[in-house]
Short mmCIF file of C-alpha atoms in Angstrom, two decimals:
data_model
loop_
_atom_site.label_atom_id
_atom_site.label_comp_id
_atom_site.label_asym_id
_atom_site.label_seq_id
_atom_site.Cartn_x
_atom_site.Cartn_y
_atom_site.Cartn_z
CA MET A 1 -45.70 -59.92 32.59
CA ASN A 2 -42.44 -59.08 30.84
CA TRP A 3 -40.90 -56.13 32.69
CA HIS A 4 -38.28 -55.51 30.04
CA GLU A 5 -40.98 -55.04 27.39
CA ILE A 6 -42.88 -52.69 29.68
CA TRP A 7 -39.62 -50.76 30.13
CA LEU A 8 -39.28 -50.54 26.33
CA TRP A 9 -42.89 -49.38 25.93
CA LEU A 10 -42.37 -46.66 28.53
CA TRP A 11 -39.29 -45.37 26.71
CA PHE A 12 -41.09 -45.54 23.37
CA MET A 13 -43.91 -43.42 24.80
CA LEU A 14 -41.44 -41.05 26.42
CA GLY A 15 -39.87 -40.46 22.99
CA MET A 16 -43.33 -39.85 21.55
CA PHE A 17 -44.23 -37.54 24.44
CA THR A 18 -41.14 -35.38 23.95
CA TYR A 19 -42.15 -34.79 20.34
CA TRP A 20 -45.64 -33.76 21.58
CA LEU A 21 -43.93 -31.40 24.02
CA LYS A 22 -41.81 -29.89 21.27
CA ARG A 23 -44.87 -29.33 19.08
CA ALA A 24 -46.81 -27.93 22.04
CA TYR A 25 -44.04 -25.41 22.77
CA TYR A 26 -44.27 -24.01 19.26
CA GLY A 27 -48.06 -24.40 19.38
CA ILE A 28 -48.54 -22.04 22.31
CA ASN A 29 -45.94 -19.41 21.42
CA PRO A 30 -46.01 -16.69 18.73
CA PRO A 31 -46.15 -16.10 15.81
CA ASN A 32 -49.07 -18.47 15.19
CA PRO A 33 -50.24 -20.00 18.48
CA VAL A 34 -52.90 -22.70 18.24
CA ALA A 35 -53.63 -22.69 21.98
CA THR A 36 -53.42 -20.35 24.94
CA GLY A 37 -51.36 -22.74 27.11
CA TYR A 38 -50.31 -26.37 27.53
CA LEU A 39 -53.66 -27.42 29.03
CA ASN A 40 -55.54 -25.66 26.25
CA TYR A 41 -53.23 -27.38 23.74
CA VAL A 42 -54.14 -30.77 25.24
CA GLN A 43 -57.82 -29.83 25.08
CA ARG A 44 -57.72 -28.61 21.48
CA SER A 45 -55.34 -31.16 19.92
CA TRP A 46 -56.23 -34.37 21.71
CA VAL A 47 -57.89 -36.09 18.75
CA PRO A 48 -54.97 -35.83 16.24
CA LEU A 49 -52.43 -36.59 18.98
CA LEU A 50 -54.24 -39.73 20.15
CA VAL A 51 -54.97 -41.00 16.64
CA ARG A 52 -51.26 -40.63 15.83
CA ALA A 53 -50.26 -42.33 19.09
CA PHE A 54 -52.63 -45.23 18.45
CA LEU A 55 -51.23 -45.84 14.94
CA GLU A 56 -47.64 -45.59 16.20
CA SER A 57 -48.33 -48.01 19.05
CA LEU A 58 -49.56 -50.52 16.47
CA ILE A 59 -46.34 -50.11 14.46
CA PHE A 60 -44.24 -50.60 17.62
CA TRP A 61 -46.33 -53.62 18.55
CA ILE A 62 -45.83 -55.11 15.07
CA MET A 63 -42.07 -54.88 15.57
CA PHE A 64 -42.33 -57.33 18.46
CA THR A 65 -44.03 -59.90 16.26
CA PRO A 66 -41.30 -62.27 15.03
CA GLY A 67 -40.79 -62.18 11.29
CA LEU A 68 -43.50 -59.63 10.50
CA ALA A 69 -41.48 -56.38 10.53
CA ASP A 70 -38.61 -58.13 8.72
CA GLN A 71 -40.98 -59.15 5.95
CA VAL A 72 -42.37 -55.62 5.61
CA LEU A 73 -38.85 -54.17 5.37
CA GLY A 74 -37.92 -56.87 2.86
CA TYR A 75 -40.96 -55.95 0.75
CA PHE A 76 -39.54 -52.45 0.34
CA GLY A 77 -36.05 -53.83 -0.28
CA TRP A 78 -34.70 -52.61 3.04
CA THR A 79 -33.38 -55.95 4.24
CA SER A 80 -30.26 -54.28 5.65
CA TYR A 81 -32.49 -52.45 8.17
CA ALA A 82 -33.67 -55.71 9.74
CA SER A 83 -31.15 -55.22 12.55
CA VAL A 84 -32.96 -51.98 13.48
CA VAL A 85 -35.97 -54.08 14.47
CA GLN A 86 -33.85 -56.10 16.87
CA LEU A 87 -32.22 -52.98 18.32
CA THR A 88 -35.56 -51.22 18.80
CA THR A 89 -37.14 -54.17 20.55
CA ARG A 90 -34.18 -54.70 22.89
CA ASN A 91 -32.70 -51.31 23.81
CA ALA A 92 -34.64 -48.65 25.68
CA PRO A 93 -32.82 -45.61 24.20
CA VAL A 94 -33.36 -46.92 20.67
CA ALA A 95 -37.05 -47.44 21.48
CA ALA A 96 -37.25 -43.80 22.66
CA VAL A 97 -35.54 -42.52 19.50
CA PHE A 98 -37.91 -44.70 17.46
CA GLY A 99 -40.95 -43.26 19.25
CA HIS A 100 -39.75 -39.68 18.74
CA THR A 101 -38.87 -40.22 15.08
CA LEU A 102 -42.03 -42.16 14.29
CA ASP A 103 -44.21 -39.40 15.75
CA SER A 104 -42.38 -36.71 13.78
CA ILE A 105 -42.76 -38.73 10.56
CA THR A 106 -46.45 -39.31 11.22
CA ASP A 107 -46.91 -35.62 12.06
CA PHE A 108 -45.31 -34.69 8.73
CA ALA A 109 -47.38 -37.27 6.85
CA VAL A 110 -50.63 -36.10 8.43
CA SER A 111 -50.08 -32.49 7.37
CA LYS A 112 -48.14 -32.75 4.10
CA ILE A 113 -48.68 -36.02 2.24
CA PRO A 114 -51.78 -36.03 0.01
CA PHE A 115 -54.46 -38.69 0.73
CA ILE A 116 -53.08 -39.28 4.23
CA ASN A 117 -53.81 -35.68 5.20
CA GLY A 118 -57.38 -36.22 4.05
CA MET A 119 -57.78 -39.39 6.09
CA LEU A 120 -56.35 -38.46 9.48
CA PRO A 121 -57.45 -35.57 11.70
CA GLN A 122 -55.40 -32.39 11.38
CA MET A 123 -53.98 -30.25 14.15
CA PRO A 124 -56.17 -27.25 15.00
CA GLY A 125 -55.64 -23.99 13.19
CA PRO A 126 -54.18 -20.81 14.72
CA LEU A 127 -56.17 -18.92 17.29
CA PRO A 128 -57.83 -15.70 16.12
CA GLN A 129 -55.28 -12.90 16.45
CA GLN A 130 -56.05 -9.66 18.26
CA ALA A 131 -56.34 -6.84 15.76
CA ILE A 132 -55.73 -3.20 16.68
CA VAL A 133 -58.26 -1.01 14.95
CA GLN A 134 -58.00 2.75 15.30
CA ALA A 135 -61.23 4.64 14.82
CA GLU A 136 -61.90 8.33 15.12
CA ILE A 137 -64.30 9.22 17.89
CA VAL A 138 -66.56 11.95 16.61
CA LYS A 139 -68.93 14.00 18.73
CA GLN A 140 -71.70 15.57 16.75
CA THR A 141 -73.50 18.60 18.13
CA THR A 142 -76.48 20.53 16.77
CA GLN A 143 -76.63 24.26 17.28
CA VAL A 144 -80.01 26.05 17.18
CA THR A 145 -79.68 29.26 15.18
CA GLN A 146 -83.31 30.42 14.86
CA LEU A 147 -86.85 29.35 15.68
CA GLN A 148 -89.51 28.87 13.04
CA THR A 149 -93.13 29.61 13.87
CA THR A 150 -95.96 27.76 12.13
CA THR A 151 -99.69 27.88 12.86
CA THR A 152 -101.86 24.77 12.67
CA THR A 153 -105.53 24.16 13.44
CA VAL A 154 -106.18 21.51 16.07
CA PRO A 155 -109.42 19.52 15.38
CA PRO A 156 -111.95 19.76 18.22
CA GLU A 157 -112.04 15.94 18.72
CA ALA A 158 -108.37 15.93 19.63
CA THR A 159 -108.84 18.36 22.49
CA LYS A 160 -111.47 16.21 24.25
CA MET B 1 -57.52 -60.86 31.26
CA ILE B 2 -57.31 -57.44 32.88
CA SER B 3 -55.74 -56.01 29.73
CA ILE B 4 -58.76 -57.14 27.68
CA ILE B 5 -61.13 -55.59 30.22
CA LEU B 6 -59.13 -52.34 30.08
CA LEU B 7 -59.21 -52.35 26.30
CA VAL B 8 -62.99 -52.80 26.24
CA PHE B 9 -63.30 -50.07 28.88
CA ALA B 10 -61.13 -47.77 26.75
CA PHE B 11 -63.38 -48.39 23.76
CA VAL B 12 -66.50 -47.66 25.82
CA LEU B 13 -64.91 -44.46 27.16
CA ALA B 14 -64.03 -43.35 23.64
CA CYS B 15 -67.63 -43.93 22.56
CA VAL B 16 -68.93 -41.97 25.57
CA ALA B 17 -66.43 -39.15 24.87
CA SER B 18 -67.77 -38.81 21.33
CA ARG B 19 -71.30 -38.17 22.64
CA TRP B 20 -70.31 -34.58 23.46
CA ASN B 21 -70.07 -31.89 20.81
CA PRO B 22 -67.16 -31.23 20.60
CA PRO B 23 -66.02 -34.62 21.97
CA ASN B 24 -65.03 -34.63 25.65
CA TRP B 25 -61.23 -34.26 25.80
CA ALA B 26 -60.84 -35.55 29.37
CA LEU B 27 -62.69 -38.80 28.63
CA GLY B 28 -60.68 -39.14 25.41
CA TRP B 29 -57.37 -38.95 27.28
CA LEU B 30 -58.72 -41.35 29.90
CA ALA B 31 -59.60 -43.82 27.16
CA PHE B 32 -56.07 -43.51 25.79
CA ALA B 33 -54.59 -44.07 29.25
CA CYS B 34 -56.67 -47.25 29.60
CA TYR B 35 -55.48 -48.40 26.18
CA ILE B 36 -51.82 -47.84 27.09
CA LEU B 37 -52.33 -49.57 30.44
CA SER B 38 -53.87 -52.53 28.66
CA LEU B 39 -50.79 -52.67 26.42
CA LEU B 40 -48.43 -52.59 29.37
CA LEU B 41 -50.30 -55.04 31.54
CA GLY B 42 -50.81 -57.44 28.64
CA GLY B 43 -47.09 -58.13 28.41
CA ASN B 44 -45.95 -56.71 25.08
CA GLY B 45 -49.35 -55.32 24.49
CA LEU B 46 -52.14 -57.70 23.78
CA GLY B 47 -49.81 -59.82 21.69
CA SER B 48 -49.50 -62.36 24.45
CA HIS B 49 -53.27 -62.86 24.40
CA PHE B 50 -54.01 -62.87 20.73
CA HIS B 51 -51.09 -64.61 19.07
#
């Protein structure tokens, strides 16, 4: 067991967790709350959060594989960013920043970028808002003004 | 070895969580915790086992 790598993973997840916390803060407060509290947020949003976390953990894992992340960066022409891979897989603060940034990018991609937003689960929508409806309370009364007298013949079978 | 067992357990938990409608959030988070634990205990994730 490599304790330094476990240390890096913990900082990576801490960075990811702080982004969750930031989103949760805005998610439970007005104007458009999606949950009634932090626990309710965890209950309502667990699927998109965990899918994002799983994908990000794979990306972080890939960065530890020698040569793989460098090749991917080189494919996009970002060879000068190869040193970022080394920094992220060696320094805990950089791993935390990477986790936080990666989660914010994935969050943006899930909600804004076409095709991706159709593939990955979305965050839940706003809770139904309380609406104030004013209605007039009307009391209807009926006043008797006169009596009408009518005469009818009751059939003999009905009286038995 | 324990990381592989935890990973399989996480997968089973995720399957069980999806049996509810809506899926059980507590079992889902437990499955994720098992997955993360399997990554940590595996020594750089499962990389040490599979490559």
